[in-house]
mmCIF file of C-alpha atoms in Angstrom:
data_model
loop_
_atom_site.group_PDB
_atom_site.id
_atom_site.type_symbol
_atom_site.label_atom_id
_atom_site.label_comp_id
_atom_site.label_asym_id
_atom_site.label_seq_id
_atom_site.Cartn_x
_atom_site.Cartn_y
_atom_site.Cartn_z
ATOM 1 C CA ALA A 1 98.915 108.453 112.341
ATOM 2 C CA TYR A 2 101.061 106.564 109.859
ATOM 3 C CA TRP A 3 100.627 105.711 106.222
ATOM 4 C CA LYS A 4 103.034 103.079 104.624
ATOM 5 C CA PHE A 5 101.566 103.339 101.111
ATOM 6 C CA ILE A 6 101.547 99.595 100.685
ATOM 7 C CA ASN A 7 99.357 98.726 97.748
ATOM 8 C CA SER A 8 95.846 98.365 98.949
ATOM 9 C CA ALA A 9 92.231 99.133 98.069
ATOM 10 C CA SER A 10 90.766 102.370 99.330
ATOM 11 C CA PRO A 11 91.005 103.371 102.069
ATOM 12 C CA LEU A 12 94.718 103.349 102.740
ATOM 13 C CA PRO A 13 94.932 102.136 106.280
ATOM 14 C CA ASN A 14 96.459 104.131 109.193
ATOM 15 C CA ALA A 15 99.175 101.659 110.112
ATOM 16 C CA SER A 16 99.911 102.979 113.611
ATOM 17 C CA GLU A 17 99.582 100.505 116.490
ATOM 18 C CA SER A 18 100.113 102.961 119.239
ATOM 19 C CA SER A 19 97.580 103.409 122.079
ATOM 20 C CA ALA A 20 97.672 107.071 120.950
ATOM 21 C CA SER A 21 96.684 106.159 117.438
ATOM 22 C CA LEU A 22 93.705 107.705 115.632
ATOM 23 C CA THR A 23 92.849 104.201 114.476
ATOM 24 C CA THR A 24 90.592 103.866 111.456
ATOM 25 C CA ASN A 25 89.528 107.582 111.850
ATOM 26 C CA ALA A 26 92.775 108.221 110.047
ATOM 27 C CA ASP A 27 92.410 105.826 107.256
ATOM 28 C CA ALA A 28 92.911 107.623 103.950
ATOM 29 C CA VAL A 29 90.315 107.591 101.161
ATOM 30 C CA ILE A 30 92.168 107.306 97.808
ATOM 31 C CA SER A 31 91.227 109.450 94.903
ATOM 32 C CA GLY A 32 93.288 108.767 91.827
ATOM 33 C CA MET A 33 96.524 108.009 93.508
ATOM 34 C CA THR A 34 98.273 104.834 92.338
ATOM 35 C CA PHE A 35 100.996 102.635 93.861
ATOM 36 C CA GLY A 36 104.724 102.268 92.825
ATOM 37 C CA THR A 37 107.808 100.321 93.882
ATOM 38 C CA ALA A 38 110.709 102.708 93.414
ATOM 39 C CA SER A 39 111.136 104.103 96.930
ATOM 40 C CA PRO A 40 113.752 102.904 99.408
ATOM 41 C CA PHE A 41 110.893 100.854 100.985
ATOM 42 C CA GLY A 42 109.730 99.332 97.709
ATOM 43 C CA THR A 43 106.289 100.904 97.882
ATOM 44 C CA GLU A 44 104.977 104.421 97.515
ATOM 45 C CA GLY A 45 101.960 106.461 96.480
ATOM 46 C CA VAL A 46 102.262 108.093 93.145
ATOM 47 C CA PHE A 47 100.476 111.412 92.563
ATOM 48 C CA ASP A 48 99.958 112.597 89.012
ATOM 49 C CA GLY A 49 100.076 116.441 89.618
ATOM 50 C CA SER A 50 96.527 116.865 88.236
ATOM 51 C CA ASN A 51 93.830 115.194 90.408
ATOM 52 C CA ASP A 52 95.304 112.749 92.919
ATOM 53 C CA GLN A 53 94.886 113.069 96.672
ATOM 54 C CA LEU A 54 94.116 111.245 99.935
ATOM 55 C CA THR A 55 91.442 112.444 102.306
ATOM 56 C CA ILE A 56 92.115 111.392 105.956
ATOM 57 C CA GLY A 57 88.864 110.421 107.377
ATOM 58 C CA THR A 58 85.993 112.890 107.703
ATOM 59 C CA SER A 59 86.676 114.669 110.952
ATOM 60 C CA THR A 60 87.889 118.263 110.800
ATOM 61 C CA SER A 61 89.026 118.084 114.466
ATOM 62 C CA GLN A 62 91.208 115.093 114.870
ATOM 63 C CA PHE A 63 94.404 116.931 113.912
ATOM 64 C CA ASP A 64 93.452 120.093 115.917
ATOM 65 C CA PHE A 65 96.356 119.469 118.285
ATOM 66 C CA MET A 66 98.541 120.778 115.336
ATOM 67 C CA HIS A 67 97.197 124.325 115.375
ATOM 68 C CA LYS A 68 95.719 124.910 118.854
ATOM 69 C CA ALA A 69 97.456 126.360 121.976
ATOM 70 C CA GLY A 70 100.182 124.057 123.108
ATOM 71 C CA ALA A 71 100.766 122.602 119.601
ATOM 72 C CA GLU A 72 103.669 120.213 119.510
ATOM 73 C CA TRP A 73 104.072 117.835 116.668
ATOM 74 C CA THR A 74 106.259 116.179 113.957
ATOM 75 C CA VAL A 75 105.473 115.297 110.378
ATOM 76 C CA CYS A 76 107.948 113.039 108.557
ATOM 77 C CA PHE A 77 107.723 111.875 105.029
ATOM 78 C CA TRP A 78 109.780 110.585 102.066
ATOM 79 C CA LEU A 79 109.137 112.668 98.825
ATOM 80 C CA GLN A 80 110.207 112.199 95.286
ATOM 81 C CA GLN A 81 109.159 115.502 93.664
ATOM 82 C CA ASN A 82 109.074 115.756 89.855
ATOM 83 C CA GLN A 83 110.823 118.909 88.636
ATOM 84 C CA PRO A 84 109.688 121.459 87.949
ATOM 85 C CA ALA A 85 106.490 120.922 89.791
ATOM 86 C CA SER A 86 103.332 121.342 87.807
ATOM 87 C CA GLU A 87 101.764 123.448 90.537
ATOM 88 C CA THR A 88 103.097 125.670 93.262
ATOM 89 C CA ASP A 89 101.387 125.392 96.807
ATOM 90 C CA ALA A 90 100.913 121.671 96.105
ATOM 91 C CA GLY A 91 99.803 120.142 99.376
ATOM 92 C CA ILE A 92 101.928 117.547 101.253
ATOM 93 C CA PHE A 93 99.788 117.529 104.467
ATOM 94 C CA ASN A 94 97.083 120.092 105.114
ATOM 95 C CA THR A 95 94.176 120.931 107.337
ATOM 96 C CA SER A 96 93.830 124.548 106.164
ATOM 97 C CA ASP A 97 93.184 126.080 102.732
ATOM 98 C CA SER A 98 95.425 127.331 99.926
ATOM 99 C CA ALA A 99 95.613 131.147 100.560
ATOM 100 C CA TRP A 100 98.802 132.368 102.127
ATOM 101 C CA PHE A 101 97.055 135.149 103.987
ATOM 102 C CA ASN A 102 93.331 135.180 105.044
ATOM 103 C CA GLN A 103 93.675 131.461 105.473
ATOM 104 C CA ASN A 104 91.076 129.386 107.351
ATOM 105 C CA VAL A 105 91.990 127.598 110.452
ATOM 106 C CA GLY A 106 94.485 124.743 110.405
ATOM 107 C CA MET A 107 98.044 124.058 109.159
ATOM 108 C CA ASN A 108 99.843 123.470 105.897
ATOM 109 C CA ILE A 109 102.938 121.789 104.586
ATOM 110 C CA VAL A 110 103.141 122.682 100.862
ATOM 111 C CA THR A 111 105.593 123.023 98.004
ATOM 112 C CA LEU A 112 106.293 126.559 96.795
ATOM 113 C CA GLY A 113 108.131 128.195 94.013
ATOM 114 C CA SER A 114 107.768 125.741 91.266
ATOM 115 C CA GLY A 115 108.301 122.963 93.653
ATOM 116 C CA THR A 116 111.815 123.766 94.787
ATOM 117 C CA LYS A 117 110.786 125.270 98.229
ATOM 118 C CA LEU A 118 108.583 124.100 101.168
ATOM 119 C CA ARG A 119 106.216 126.395 103.144
ATOM 120 C CA MET A 120 104.837 125.419 106.585
ATOM 121 C CA ASN A 121 102.042 127.427 108.280
ATOM 122 C CA VAL A 122 99.985 127.288 111.474
ATOM 123 C CA ASN A 123 96.887 129.370 110.665
ATOM 124 C CA LYS A 124 94.569 131.328 112.931
ATOM 125 C CA GLY A 125 91.968 132.098 110.279
ATOM 126 C CA GLY A 126 90.533 135.315 108.933
ATOM 127 C CA SER A 127 92.791 138.274 108.170
ATOM 128 C CA GLN A 128 94.785 138.090 111.339
ATOM 129 C CA GLY A 129 97.870 136.422 109.789
ATOM 130 C CA ASP A 130 99.790 133.268 110.624
ATOM 131 C CA VAL A 131 100.428 132.068 114.122
ATOM 132 C CA ALA A 132 103.719 130.728 112.708
ATOM 133 C CA TYR A 133 105.250 130.122 109.284
ATOM 134 C CA LEU A 134 108.485 129.017 107.579
ATOM 135 C CA VAL A 135 109.424 129.167 103.977
ATOM 136 C CA THR A 136 112.608 127.359 103.089
ATOM 137 C CA SER A 137 115.331 128.610 100.742
ATOM 138 C CA VAL A 138 115.193 128.034 97.062
ATOM 139 C CA ASP A 139 116.157 124.459 95.839
ATOM 140 C CA TYR A 140 115.447 123.003 99.247
ATOM 141 C CA ILE A 141 113.791 120.252 97.167
ATOM 142 C CA PRO A 142 117.045 119.776 95.240
ATOM 143 C CA ASP A 143 116.261 117.242 92.493
ATOM 144 C CA GLN A 144 113.940 114.312 91.486
ATOM 145 C CA ALA A 145 115.548 111.829 93.813
ATOM 146 C CA TRP A 146 113.915 110.461 97.057
ATOM 147 C CA HIS A 147 114.664 112.656 100.150
ATOM 148 C CA PHE A 148 113.568 112.390 103.713
ATOM 149 C CA TYR A 149 111.925 115.380 105.297
ATOM 150 C CA CYS A 150 111.041 116.082 108.883
ATOM 151 C CA VAL A 151 108.996 119.103 109.938
ATOM 152 C CA THR A 152 108.741 119.807 113.809
ATOM 153 C CA TYR A 153 106.672 122.524 115.556
ATOM 154 C CA ASP A 154 106.725 123.482 119.228
ATOM 155 C CA HIS A 155 104.507 126.483 120.045
ATOM 156 C CA SER A 156 105.897 126.704 123.533
ATOM 157 C CA LEU A 157 109.364 127.771 122.426
ATOM 158 C CA GLY A 158 110.223 131.453 122.443
ATOM 159 C CA SER A 159 111.873 131.183 118.927
ATOM 160 C CA ASN A 160 112.564 128.747 116.180
ATOM 161 C CA ASN A 161 109.237 127.071 116.679
ATOM 162 C CA PHE A 162 109.250 125.526 113.183
ATOM 163 C CA LYS A 163 112.193 123.314 112.154
ATOM 164 C CA ILE A 164 112.637 121.367 109.008
ATOM 165 C CA THR A 165 115.477 118.986 107.875
ATOM 166 C CA ILE A 166 116.132 117.206 104.614
ATOM 167 C CA ASP A 167 117.966 113.905 104.964
ATOM 168 C CA THR A 168 118.595 115.019 108.645
ATOM 169 C CA ASP A 169 120.641 117.993 107.319
ATOM 170 C CA ASP A 170 120.145 121.522 106.137
ATOM 171 C CA LEU A 171 118.266 122.696 109.186
ATOM 172 C CA GLU A 172 115.977 125.749 108.616
ATOM 173 C CA GLN A 173 113.899 127.382 111.235
ATOM 174 C CA GLY A 174 111.016 129.860 111.640
ATOM 175 C CA THR A 175 109.668 131.736 114.615
ATOM 176 C CA LYS A 176 106.046 132.151 115.645
ATOM 177 C CA SER A 177 104.265 135.558 115.395
ATOM 178 C CA GLY A 178 102.420 137.246 118.290
ATOM 179 C CA GLU A 179 98.995 135.897 117.152
ATOM 180 C CA THR A 180 97.111 133.699 119.514
ATOM 181 C CA PRO A 181 96.309 130.194 118.195
ATOM 182 C CA SER A 182 92.775 129.488 117.277
ATOM 183 C CA THR A 183 90.453 127.398 119.493
ATOM 184 C CA SER A 184 88.320 126.384 116.525
ATOM 185 C CA SER A 185 88.541 123.054 114.525
ATOM 186 C CA ALA A 186 90.413 122.907 111.268
ATOM 187 C CA PHE A 187 88.866 124.140 108.087
ATOM 188 C CA GLN A 188 88.855 120.668 106.449
ATOM 189 C CA ALA A 189 89.556 117.012 107.063
ATOM 190 C CA ALA A 190 93.355 116.477 106.426
ATOM 191 C CA LEU A 191 94.539 116.072 102.793
ATOM 192 C CA ILE A 192 97.641 114.551 101.455
ATOM 193 C CA GLY A 193 98.577 115.320 97.819
ATOM 194 C CA GLN A 194 96.389 118.356 97.455
ATOM 195 C CA GLN A 195 96.160 121.591 99.500
ATOM 196 C CA THR A 196 92.455 122.388 99.399
ATOM 197 C CA ALA A 197 89.514 120.184 98.341
ATOM 198 C CA GLY A 198 88.330 121.386 94.929
ATOM 199 C CA ALA A 199 91.484 123.595 94.372
ATOM 200 C CA ASP A 200 94.154 123.079 91.713
ATOM 201 C CA ALA A 201 97.218 122.491 93.845
ATOM 202 C CA TRP A 202 98.369 118.909 93.437
ATOM 203 C CA VAL A 203 101.563 117.009 94.296
ATOM 204 C CA ASP A 204 103.486 115.932 91.145
ATOM 205 C CA GLY A 205 105.620 113.060 92.483
ATOM 206 C CA SER A 206 105.588 110.252 95.077
ATOM 207 C CA LEU A 207 105.292 109.931 98.831
ATOM 208 C CA THR A 208 105.889 107.122 101.282
ATOM 209 C CA GLU A 209 106.391 106.364 104.951
ATOM 210 C CA MET A 210 104.465 109.425 106.087
ATOM 211 C CA SER A 211 103.875 109.807 109.848
ATOM 212 C CA VAL A 212 102.267 112.435 112.127
ATOM 213 C CA TRP A 213 103.388 112.552 115.762
ATOM 214 C CA ASN A 214 101.887 114.396 118.752
ATOM 215 C CA ARG A 215 105.321 115.423 119.999
ATOM 216 C CA VAL A 216 108.617 116.679 118.668
ATOM 217 C CA LEU A 217 111.000 113.816 117.707
ATOM 218 C CA THR A 218 114.527 114.105 118.855
ATOM 219 C CA SER A 219 117.327 114.403 116.489
ATOM 220 C CA GLY A 220 118.356 110.803 117.282
ATOM 221 C CA GLU A 221 114.952 109.587 116.402
ATOM 222 C CA ILE A 222 114.994 111.406 113.068
ATOM 223 C CA ASP A 223 118.424 110.044 112.434
ATOM 224 C CA ASP A 224 117.074 106.554 112.995
ATOM 225 C CA LEU A 225 114.291 107.033 110.527
ATOM 226 C CA TRP A 226 116.707 108.359 107.941
ATOM 227 C CA ASN A 227 119.068 105.388 108.486
ATOM 228 C CA GLU A 228 121.891 106.922 106.211
ATOM 229 C CA GLY A 229 119.454 107.071 103.342
ATOM 230 C CA ASP A 230 118.304 103.392 103.508
ATOM 231 C CA GLY A 231 115.214 104.478 105.568
ATOM 232 C CA THR A 232 113.678 102.637 108.628
ATOM 233 C CA ALA A 233 110.149 101.663 108.439
ATOM 234 C CA ILE A 234 108.412 102.448 111.752
ATOM 235 C CA TYR A 235 106.493 99.188 111.518
ATOM 236 C CA THR A 236 106.747 96.121 109.306
ATOM 237 C CA PRO A 237 103.292 94.921 108.273
ATOM 238 C CA THR A 238 102.980 92.969 111.502
ATOM 239 C CA ALA A 239 105.197 94.503 114.149
ATOM 240 C CA LEU A 240 107.308 97.459 115.428
ATOM 241 C CA ASN A 241 110.374 97.242 113.144
ATOM 242 C CA LEU A 242 112.872 98.183 115.851
ATOM 243 C CA PRO A 243 114.399 96.128 118.716
ATOM 244 C CA ASN A 244 112.617 96.212 122.088
ATOM 245 C CA GLY A 245 114.031 98.903 124.356
ATOM 246 C CA THR A 246 114.908 101.427 121.584
ATOM 247 C CA ILE A 247 113.764 105.092 121.590
ATOM 248 C CA PHE A 248 110.648 103.873 119.707
ATOM 249 C CA ASN A 249 109.657 101.356 122.443
ATOM 250 C CA GLU A 250 105.843 101.669 122.645
ATOM 251 C CA THR A 251 105.868 100.636 126.371
ATOM 252 C CA ASP A 252 107.541 103.909 127.160
ATOM 253 C CA THR A 253 104.559 106.197 127.937
ATOM 254 C CA TYR A 254 106.636 109.301 127.075
ATOM 255 C CA LYS A 255 107.491 107.951 123.592
ATOM 256 C CA TYR A 256 104.089 107.028 122.129
ATOM 257 C CA PHE A 257 103.824 107.101 118.417
ATOM 258 C CA MET A 258 100.869 109.100 117.126
#
């Protein structure tokens, strides 16, 4: 799935053109979010920190590949976070709920520690703890400027299952626990901008060029999306925004964009 945050009426369309796309099932219903033009791409979603969010379709199962056995994925996004954040645990992308422990089934990417850290979880549900989690160091979100974040998760690895980079640098890693992944569907339809429906945990800032992939991107692919800080849009409004034959070539069946 891929959200460009180009000014539109609700729902914000899933812009992925891949054969592996979730199509309109991943269109995002807009609640309060507005549009701005300050990002490196000239368009972004602006979240006010009090009641703005996107709800990705209605299915609680379409992102289950992110928490079930064999999970392998990447989430990339550009974030401009207002400092200090008005809420901790503000949801970037979430299919689980807000509790750190005793979470329901799913996954989370949230801000933490007055908006200066990021936390990633894969949740089993109940009181059994996390399948995997990573909390970044303090001030991983360093300032109010735009930064490019990529989170990858590969459950098959023996260690360092979670990885996160900011602007393709400052790699931090986290290792899975011994808990077995859940076989159940996620607690909620995916949310952007809020961690749990009805809970007070909102993003205060702006997001753009958010993508969810059903594989781990290579460091070269992440570098291409970063593009020395200028950013590379995965698609223009009408076509794949990269030359044919590159690592993002959609005809390569091993490189499908989710």
